[in-house]
Coordinates of C-alpha atoms in Angstrom, one line a residue:
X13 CA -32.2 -35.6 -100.5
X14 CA -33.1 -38.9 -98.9
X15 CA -31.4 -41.8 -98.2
X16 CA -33.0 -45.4 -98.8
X17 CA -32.2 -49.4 -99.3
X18 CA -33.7 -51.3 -102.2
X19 CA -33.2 -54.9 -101.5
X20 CA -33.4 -57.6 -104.1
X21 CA -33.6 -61.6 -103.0
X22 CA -31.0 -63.8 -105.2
X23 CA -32.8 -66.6 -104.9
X24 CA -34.9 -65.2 -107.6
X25 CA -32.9 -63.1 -109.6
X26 CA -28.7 -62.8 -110.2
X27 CA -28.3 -59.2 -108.3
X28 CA -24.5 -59.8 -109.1
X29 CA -25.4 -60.6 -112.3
X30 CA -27.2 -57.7 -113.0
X31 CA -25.1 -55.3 -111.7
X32 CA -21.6 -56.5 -113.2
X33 CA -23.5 -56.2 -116.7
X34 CA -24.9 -53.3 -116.3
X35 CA -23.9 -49.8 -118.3
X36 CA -23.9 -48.0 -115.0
X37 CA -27.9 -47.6 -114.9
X38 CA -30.2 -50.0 -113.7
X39 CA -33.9 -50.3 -113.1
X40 CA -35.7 -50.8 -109.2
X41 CA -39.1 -52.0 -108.6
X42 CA -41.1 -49.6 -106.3
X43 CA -43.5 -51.5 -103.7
X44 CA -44.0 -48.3 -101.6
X45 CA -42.9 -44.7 -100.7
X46 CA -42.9 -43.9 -104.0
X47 CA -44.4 -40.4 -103.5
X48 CA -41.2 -39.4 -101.4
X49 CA -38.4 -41.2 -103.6
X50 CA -37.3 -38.3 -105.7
X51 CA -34.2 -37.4 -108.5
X52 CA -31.0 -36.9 -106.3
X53 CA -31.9 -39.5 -103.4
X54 CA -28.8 -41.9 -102.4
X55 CA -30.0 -45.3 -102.7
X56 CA -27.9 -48.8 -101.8
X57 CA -28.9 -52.2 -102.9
X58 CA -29.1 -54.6 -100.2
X59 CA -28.7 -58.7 -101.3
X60 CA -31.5 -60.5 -99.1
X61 CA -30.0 -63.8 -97.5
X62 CA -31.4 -66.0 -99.8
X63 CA -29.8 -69.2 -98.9
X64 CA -26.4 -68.2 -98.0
X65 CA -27.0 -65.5 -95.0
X66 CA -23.2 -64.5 -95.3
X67 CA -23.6 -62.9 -98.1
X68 CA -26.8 -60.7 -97.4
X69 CA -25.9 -56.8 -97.2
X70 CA -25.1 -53.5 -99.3
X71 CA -23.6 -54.7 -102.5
X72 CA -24.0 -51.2 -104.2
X73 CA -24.8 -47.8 -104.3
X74 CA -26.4 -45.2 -106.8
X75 CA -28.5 -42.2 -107.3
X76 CA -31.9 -41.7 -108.3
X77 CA -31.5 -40.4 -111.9
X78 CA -35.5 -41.0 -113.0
X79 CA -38.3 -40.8 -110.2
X80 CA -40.5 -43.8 -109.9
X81 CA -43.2 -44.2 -112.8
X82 CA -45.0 -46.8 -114.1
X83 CA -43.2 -48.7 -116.7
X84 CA -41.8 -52.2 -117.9
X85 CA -39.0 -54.3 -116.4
X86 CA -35.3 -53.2 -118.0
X87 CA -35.0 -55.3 -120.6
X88 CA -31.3 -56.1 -119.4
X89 CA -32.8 -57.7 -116.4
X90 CA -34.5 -60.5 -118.4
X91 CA -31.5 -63.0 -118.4
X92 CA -31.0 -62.4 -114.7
X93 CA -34.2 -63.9 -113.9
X94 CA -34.0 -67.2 -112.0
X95 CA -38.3 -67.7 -112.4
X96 CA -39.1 -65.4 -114.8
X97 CA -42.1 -63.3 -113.9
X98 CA -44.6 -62.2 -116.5
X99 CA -43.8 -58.5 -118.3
X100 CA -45.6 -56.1 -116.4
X101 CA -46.2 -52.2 -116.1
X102 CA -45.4 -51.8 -112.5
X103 CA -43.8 -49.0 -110.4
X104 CA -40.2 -48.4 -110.7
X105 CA -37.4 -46.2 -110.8
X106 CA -33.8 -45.7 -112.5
X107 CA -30.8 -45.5 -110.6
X108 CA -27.3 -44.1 -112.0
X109 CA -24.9 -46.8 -109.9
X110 CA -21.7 -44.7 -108.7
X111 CA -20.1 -47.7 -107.1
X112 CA -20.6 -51.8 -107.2
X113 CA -19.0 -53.7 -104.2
X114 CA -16.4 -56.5 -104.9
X115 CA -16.0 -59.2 -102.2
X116 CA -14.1 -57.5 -99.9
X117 CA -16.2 -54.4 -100.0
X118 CA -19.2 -55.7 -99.4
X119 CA -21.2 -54.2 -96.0
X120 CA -22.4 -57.8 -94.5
X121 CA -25.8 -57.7 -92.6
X122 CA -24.1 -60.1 -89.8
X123 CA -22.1 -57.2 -89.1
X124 CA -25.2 -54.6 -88.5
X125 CA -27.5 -57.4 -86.4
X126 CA -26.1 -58.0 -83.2
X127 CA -22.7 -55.8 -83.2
X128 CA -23.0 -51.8 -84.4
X129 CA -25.2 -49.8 -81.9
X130 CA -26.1 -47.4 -84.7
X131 CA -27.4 -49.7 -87.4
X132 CA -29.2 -52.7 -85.4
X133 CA -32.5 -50.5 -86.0
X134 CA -32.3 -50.1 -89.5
X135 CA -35.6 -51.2 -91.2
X136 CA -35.1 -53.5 -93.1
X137 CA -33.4 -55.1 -90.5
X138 CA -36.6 -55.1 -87.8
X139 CA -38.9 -56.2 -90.8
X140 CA -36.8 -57.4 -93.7
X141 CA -39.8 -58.2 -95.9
X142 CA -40.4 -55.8 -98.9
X143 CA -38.6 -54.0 -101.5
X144 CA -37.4 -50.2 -100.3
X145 CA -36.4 -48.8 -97.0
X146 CA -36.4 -45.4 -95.2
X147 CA -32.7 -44.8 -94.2
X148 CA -32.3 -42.2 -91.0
X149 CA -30.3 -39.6 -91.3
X150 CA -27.7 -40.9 -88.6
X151 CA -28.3 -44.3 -89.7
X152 CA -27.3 -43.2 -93.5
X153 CA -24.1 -41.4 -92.0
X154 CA -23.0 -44.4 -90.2
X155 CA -23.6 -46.6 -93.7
X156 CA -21.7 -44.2 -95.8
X157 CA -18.3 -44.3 -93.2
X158 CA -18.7 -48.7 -93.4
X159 CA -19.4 -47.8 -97.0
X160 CA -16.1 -45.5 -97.8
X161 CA -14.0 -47.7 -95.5
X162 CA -14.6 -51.7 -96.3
X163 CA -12.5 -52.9 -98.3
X164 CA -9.9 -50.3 -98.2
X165 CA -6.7 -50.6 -96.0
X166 CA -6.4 -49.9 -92.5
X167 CA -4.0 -46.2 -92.3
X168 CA -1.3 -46.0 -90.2
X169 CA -3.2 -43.3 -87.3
X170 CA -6.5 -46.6 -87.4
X171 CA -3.2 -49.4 -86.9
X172 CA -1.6 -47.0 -84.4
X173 CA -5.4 -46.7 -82.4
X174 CA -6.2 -50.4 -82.7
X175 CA -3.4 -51.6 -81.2
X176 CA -3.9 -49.4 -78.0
X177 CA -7.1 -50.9 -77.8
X178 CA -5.3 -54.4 -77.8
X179 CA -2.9 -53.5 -75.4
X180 CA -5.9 -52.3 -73.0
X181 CA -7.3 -55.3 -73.4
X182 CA -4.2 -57.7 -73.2
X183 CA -4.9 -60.4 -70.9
X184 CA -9.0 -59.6 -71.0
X185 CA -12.0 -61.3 -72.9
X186 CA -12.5 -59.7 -75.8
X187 CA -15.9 -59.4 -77.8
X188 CA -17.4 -57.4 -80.0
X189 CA -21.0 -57.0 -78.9
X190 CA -22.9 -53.7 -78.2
X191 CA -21.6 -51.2 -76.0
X192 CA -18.1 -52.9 -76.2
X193 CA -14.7 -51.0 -76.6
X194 CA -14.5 -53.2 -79.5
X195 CA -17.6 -51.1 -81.3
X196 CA -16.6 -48.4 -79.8
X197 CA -13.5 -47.9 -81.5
X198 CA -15.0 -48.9 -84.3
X199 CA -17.2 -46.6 -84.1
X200 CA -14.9 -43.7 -84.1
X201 CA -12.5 -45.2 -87.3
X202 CA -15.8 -45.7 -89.2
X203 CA -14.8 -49.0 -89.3
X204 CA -16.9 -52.3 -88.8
X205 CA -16.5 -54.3 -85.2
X206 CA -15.9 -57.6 -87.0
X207 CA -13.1 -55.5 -88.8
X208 CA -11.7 -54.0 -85.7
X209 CA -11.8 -57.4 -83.6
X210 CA -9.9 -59.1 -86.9
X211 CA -7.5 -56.2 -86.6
X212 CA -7.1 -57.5 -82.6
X213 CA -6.8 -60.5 -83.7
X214 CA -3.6 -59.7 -86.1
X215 CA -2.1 -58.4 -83.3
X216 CA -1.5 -62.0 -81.8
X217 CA 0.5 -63.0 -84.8
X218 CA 3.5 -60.9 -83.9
X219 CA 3.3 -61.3 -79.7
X220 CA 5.5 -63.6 -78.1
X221 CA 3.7 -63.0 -74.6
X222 CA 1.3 -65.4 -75.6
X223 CA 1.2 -68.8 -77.3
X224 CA -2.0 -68.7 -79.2
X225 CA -1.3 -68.1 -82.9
X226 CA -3.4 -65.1 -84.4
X227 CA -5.2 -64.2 -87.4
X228 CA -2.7 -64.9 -90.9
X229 CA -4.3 -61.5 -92.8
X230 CA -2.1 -59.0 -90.6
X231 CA -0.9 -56.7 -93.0
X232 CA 3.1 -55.2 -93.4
X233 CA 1.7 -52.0 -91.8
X234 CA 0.4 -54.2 -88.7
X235 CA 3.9 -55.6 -88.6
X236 CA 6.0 -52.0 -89.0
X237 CA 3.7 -50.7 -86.0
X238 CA 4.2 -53.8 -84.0
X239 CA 8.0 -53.2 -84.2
X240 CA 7.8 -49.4 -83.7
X241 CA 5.9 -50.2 -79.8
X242 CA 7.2 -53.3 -79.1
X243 CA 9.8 -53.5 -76.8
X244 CA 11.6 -56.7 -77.6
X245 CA 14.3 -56.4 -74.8
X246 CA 11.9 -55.9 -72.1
X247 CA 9.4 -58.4 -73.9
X248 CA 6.5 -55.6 -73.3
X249 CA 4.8 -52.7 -75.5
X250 CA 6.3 -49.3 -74.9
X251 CA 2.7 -48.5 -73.5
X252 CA 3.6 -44.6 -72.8
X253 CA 5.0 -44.0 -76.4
X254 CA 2.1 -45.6 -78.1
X255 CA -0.8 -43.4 -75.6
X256 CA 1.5 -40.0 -76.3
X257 CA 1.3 -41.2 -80.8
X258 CA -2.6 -42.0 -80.3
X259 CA -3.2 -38.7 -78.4
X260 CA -0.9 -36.8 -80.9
X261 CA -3.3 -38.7 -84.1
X262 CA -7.0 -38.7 -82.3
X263 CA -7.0 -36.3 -79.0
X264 CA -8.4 -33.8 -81.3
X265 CA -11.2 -35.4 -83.4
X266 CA -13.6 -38.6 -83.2
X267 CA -12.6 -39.3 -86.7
X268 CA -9.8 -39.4 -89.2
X269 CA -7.7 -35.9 -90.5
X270 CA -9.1 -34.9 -93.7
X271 CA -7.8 -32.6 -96.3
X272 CA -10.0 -29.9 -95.0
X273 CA -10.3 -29.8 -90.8
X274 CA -12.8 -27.9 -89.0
X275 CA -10.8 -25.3 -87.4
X276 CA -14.2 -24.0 -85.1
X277 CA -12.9 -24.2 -81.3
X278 CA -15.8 -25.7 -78.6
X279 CA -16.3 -21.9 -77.6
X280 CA -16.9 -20.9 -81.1
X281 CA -19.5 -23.4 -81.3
X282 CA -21.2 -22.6 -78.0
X283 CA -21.0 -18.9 -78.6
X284 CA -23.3 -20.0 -82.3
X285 CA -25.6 -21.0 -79.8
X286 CA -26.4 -17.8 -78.3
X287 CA -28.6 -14.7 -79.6
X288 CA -27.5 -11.4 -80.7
X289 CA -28.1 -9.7 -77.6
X290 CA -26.2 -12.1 -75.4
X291 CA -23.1 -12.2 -77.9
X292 CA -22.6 -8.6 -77.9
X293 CA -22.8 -8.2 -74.2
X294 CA -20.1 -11.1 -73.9
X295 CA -18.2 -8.8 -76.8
X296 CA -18.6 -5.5 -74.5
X297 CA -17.4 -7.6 -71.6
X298 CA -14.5 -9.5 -73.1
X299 CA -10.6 -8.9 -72.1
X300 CA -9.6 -6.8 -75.0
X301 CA -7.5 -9.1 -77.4
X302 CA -5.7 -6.7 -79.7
X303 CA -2.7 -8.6 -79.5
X304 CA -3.6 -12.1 -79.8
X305 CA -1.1 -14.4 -78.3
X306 CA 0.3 -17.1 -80.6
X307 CA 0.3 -21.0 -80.2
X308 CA 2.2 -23.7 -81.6
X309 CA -0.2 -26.9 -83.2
X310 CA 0.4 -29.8 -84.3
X311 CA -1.6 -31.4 -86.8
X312 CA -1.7 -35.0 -89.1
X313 CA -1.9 -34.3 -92.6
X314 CA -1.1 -35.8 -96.0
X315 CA 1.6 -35.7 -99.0
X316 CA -0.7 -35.3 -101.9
X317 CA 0.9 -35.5 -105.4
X318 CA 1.5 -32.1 -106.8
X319 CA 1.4 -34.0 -110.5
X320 CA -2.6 -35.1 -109.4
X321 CA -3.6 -31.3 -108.1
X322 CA -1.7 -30.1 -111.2
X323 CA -3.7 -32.3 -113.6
X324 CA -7.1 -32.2 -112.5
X325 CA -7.0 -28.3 -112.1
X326 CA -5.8 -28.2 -115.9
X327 CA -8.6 -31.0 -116.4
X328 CA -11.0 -28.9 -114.8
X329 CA -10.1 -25.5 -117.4
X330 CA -9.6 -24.0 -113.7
X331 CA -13.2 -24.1 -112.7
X332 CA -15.4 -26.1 -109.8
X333 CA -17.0 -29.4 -111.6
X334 CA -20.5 -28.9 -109.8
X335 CA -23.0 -27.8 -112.3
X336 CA -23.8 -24.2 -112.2
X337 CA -22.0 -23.4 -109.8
X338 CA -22.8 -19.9 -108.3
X339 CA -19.6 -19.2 -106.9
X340 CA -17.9 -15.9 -107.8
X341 CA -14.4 -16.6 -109.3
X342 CA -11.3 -14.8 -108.6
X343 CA -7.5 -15.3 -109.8
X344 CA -4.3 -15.9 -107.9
X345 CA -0.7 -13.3 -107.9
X346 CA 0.5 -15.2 -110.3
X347 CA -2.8 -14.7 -112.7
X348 CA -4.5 -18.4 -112.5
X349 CA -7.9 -18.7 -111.9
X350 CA -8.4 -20.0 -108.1
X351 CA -9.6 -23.9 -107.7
X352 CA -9.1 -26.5 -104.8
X353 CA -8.9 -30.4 -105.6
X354 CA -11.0 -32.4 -103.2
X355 CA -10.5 -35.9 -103.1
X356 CA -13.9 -37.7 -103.3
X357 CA -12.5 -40.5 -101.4
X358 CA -10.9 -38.6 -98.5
X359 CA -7.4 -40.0 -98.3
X360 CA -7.8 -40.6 -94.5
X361 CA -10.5 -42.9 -95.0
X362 CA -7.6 -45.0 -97.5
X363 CA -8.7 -43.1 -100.8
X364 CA -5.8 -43.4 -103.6
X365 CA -4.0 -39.8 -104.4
X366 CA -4.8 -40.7 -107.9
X367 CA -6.6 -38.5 -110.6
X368 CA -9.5 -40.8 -110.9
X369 CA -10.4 -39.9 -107.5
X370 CA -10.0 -35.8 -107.7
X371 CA -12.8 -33.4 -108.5
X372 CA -11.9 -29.3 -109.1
X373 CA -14.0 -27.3 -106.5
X374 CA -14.7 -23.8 -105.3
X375 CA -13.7 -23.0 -101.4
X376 CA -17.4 -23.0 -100.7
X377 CA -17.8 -26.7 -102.3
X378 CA -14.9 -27.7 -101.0
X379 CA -16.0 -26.7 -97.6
X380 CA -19.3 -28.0 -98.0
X381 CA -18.1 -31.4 -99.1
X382 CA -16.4 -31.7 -95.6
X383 CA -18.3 -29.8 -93.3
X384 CA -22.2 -29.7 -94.7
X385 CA -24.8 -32.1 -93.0
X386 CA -24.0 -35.7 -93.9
X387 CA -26.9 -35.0 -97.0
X388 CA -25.5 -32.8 -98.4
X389 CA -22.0 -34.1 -98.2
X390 CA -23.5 -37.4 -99.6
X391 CA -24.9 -35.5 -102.5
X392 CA -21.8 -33.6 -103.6
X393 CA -19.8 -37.2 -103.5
X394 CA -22.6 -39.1 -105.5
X395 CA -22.5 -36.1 -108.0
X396 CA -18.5 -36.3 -108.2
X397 CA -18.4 -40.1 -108.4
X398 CA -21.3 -40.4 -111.3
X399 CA -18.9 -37.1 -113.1
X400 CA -15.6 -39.1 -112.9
X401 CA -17.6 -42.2 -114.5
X402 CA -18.4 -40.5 -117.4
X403 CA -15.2 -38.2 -117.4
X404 CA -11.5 -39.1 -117.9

């Protein structure tokens, strides 16, 4: 599966429009690379600058449903036209949409110019003229975290981070460029560095160490962790408290819990690495480990709704929602036929615990929605999100 940008100018034709009245499928025009764009690719809609360059950046995503062919416009398109060109046969493609951004959702191209290491190379970007865009693979992991996270409010372990990061930086310049801790947190929440820096920002709302008034969108949940590290007595931040809560939340991981953690240790992974020969002679030359010692963790996890699980396992007749799927089934003690329910908004990245966003699985999807290469994982969510449309 590939990952690519189709970008449309407004000063020509109502994206917005387009999209808001559209059934859920829509129609792309094709300018190149049509020999590589297939059924299955990922594919976000990216509104030009036109003459407001605020509001230029990913206003949608979708799936290729019909491989480019030649063919006439969609005739849904028509009143959407600001000039309206002459009806043509030209090269296009049909694209199932899975989500349309509103205002606050929307992944701005001011963001990915100057400010996000990972992104300031896209293509269209370097040479913004044309219609479609190759999408690296790291580039397209980096889009999908801005694209699951905008728009959706900050969690407590992302409040409890940020605000270490402000109290590092209290009393120092700080900027969101490149290379800055600023992006570099942001980096690891999946989070924008204009929205991290806002989230600084907040911060100043609720400090009496300084007289400059902050940012007025703080949050209640930047105010309940403000209370919870400030000390107001000694007029300071309880600075070891809120280092032991980040390290207890983060030491573990570069990115938010999710439902499903990888549980592989770093000497797992760097025995994978080795061939068969050199694993069994580390085997024959081990400390024998026939009474492994136990170890107390601690980990950050969820309360999902056991009404939600309930429902979309009885929604799902008991069986995993990806088409044809292989797996072999098995039942439980109690004589119930074994299902997970992934959520295909994780709820660490602010997904809602509701059954709209749910899906049945097998273990093996399950595990592959969290742990396959970001493609795959971008295909099983796609899939999921274009089934709930059409389900429920």
């Amino acid at each position: 599966m590939a990952i690519w940008i189709f970008q449309g100018n407004p000063e020509i034709f109502d994206i917005d429009g387009y999209l808001n009245a559209s059934d859920g499928s829509i129609k792309w025009r094709v300018t190149r690379y049509a020999e590589q764009i297939s059924e299955g690719d990922l594919v976000y809609i990216w509104r030009s600058a036109g003459k407001d360059p605020k509001r230029a950046g990913i206003v949608a995503s979708g799936v290729i449903i019909e491989p480019p062919s030649d063919q006439e416009d969609d005739v849904e398109s028509e009143p959407f036209w600001t000039t309206r060109p002459e009806k043509e046969i030209a090269t296009r493609a049909r694209i199932r949409l899975t989500k349309v951004a509103n205002a606050k959702q929307l992944i701005k191209r001011d963001w990915l110019v100057h400010v996000d290491s990972r992104l300031k190379n896209l293509s269209i970007l370097k040479q913004p003229a044309g219609t479609n865009f190759k999408v690296e693979p790291e580039e397209a992991q980096r889009i999908e975290q801005l694209w699951q996270r905008t728009g959706v409010p900050w969690s407590r372990d992302e409040v409890v981070a940020a605000l270490l990061l402000y109290e590092d930086l209290f009393g120092k310049p700080v900027s969101k460029t490149l290379g800055s801790p600023v992006e570099i947190l942001a980096q690891r929440l999946g989070r924008s560095p204009t929205g991290v820096y806002n989230k600084l920002m907040n911060f100043r709302s609720f400090d009496p160490r300084i007289p400059q008034k902050g940012m007025d969108s703080t949050s209640e949940l930047d105010e309940v962790v403000w209370d919870e590290f400030f000390d107001t007595g000694k007029n300071k931040v309880r600075f070891n408290a809120l280092l032991f809560e980040f390290n207890r939340l983060w030491s573990e991981a570069d990115a938010p819990a999710l439902e499903s953690s990888d549980t592989r240790s770093s000497e797992e992974k760097r025995f994978s690495k080795k061939s068969l020969a050199d694993l069994w002679l580390a085997y024959r030359s081990r400390k024998p480990n026939s009474k492994p010692r136990r170890k107390v963790t601690r980990s950050y996890t969820y309360n999902r709704d056991d009404v939600v699980v309930a429902l979309r396992k009885s929604l799902a007749d008991y069986k995993c929602e990806i088409a044809d799927c292989p797996g072999p089934k098995f039942e439980t003690d109690d004589d119930e036929a074994f299902v997970e329910v992934h959520h295909i908004l994780p709820l660490a990245a602010g997904g809602p615990d509701t059954i709209e966003n749910t899906a049945a699985l097998c273990p093996t999807h399950h595990s592959m929605a969290h742990n396959a290469k970001p493609a795959i994982k971008n295909e099983i969510r796609s899939f999921l999100e274009l089934l709930r449309s059409n389900s429920d």
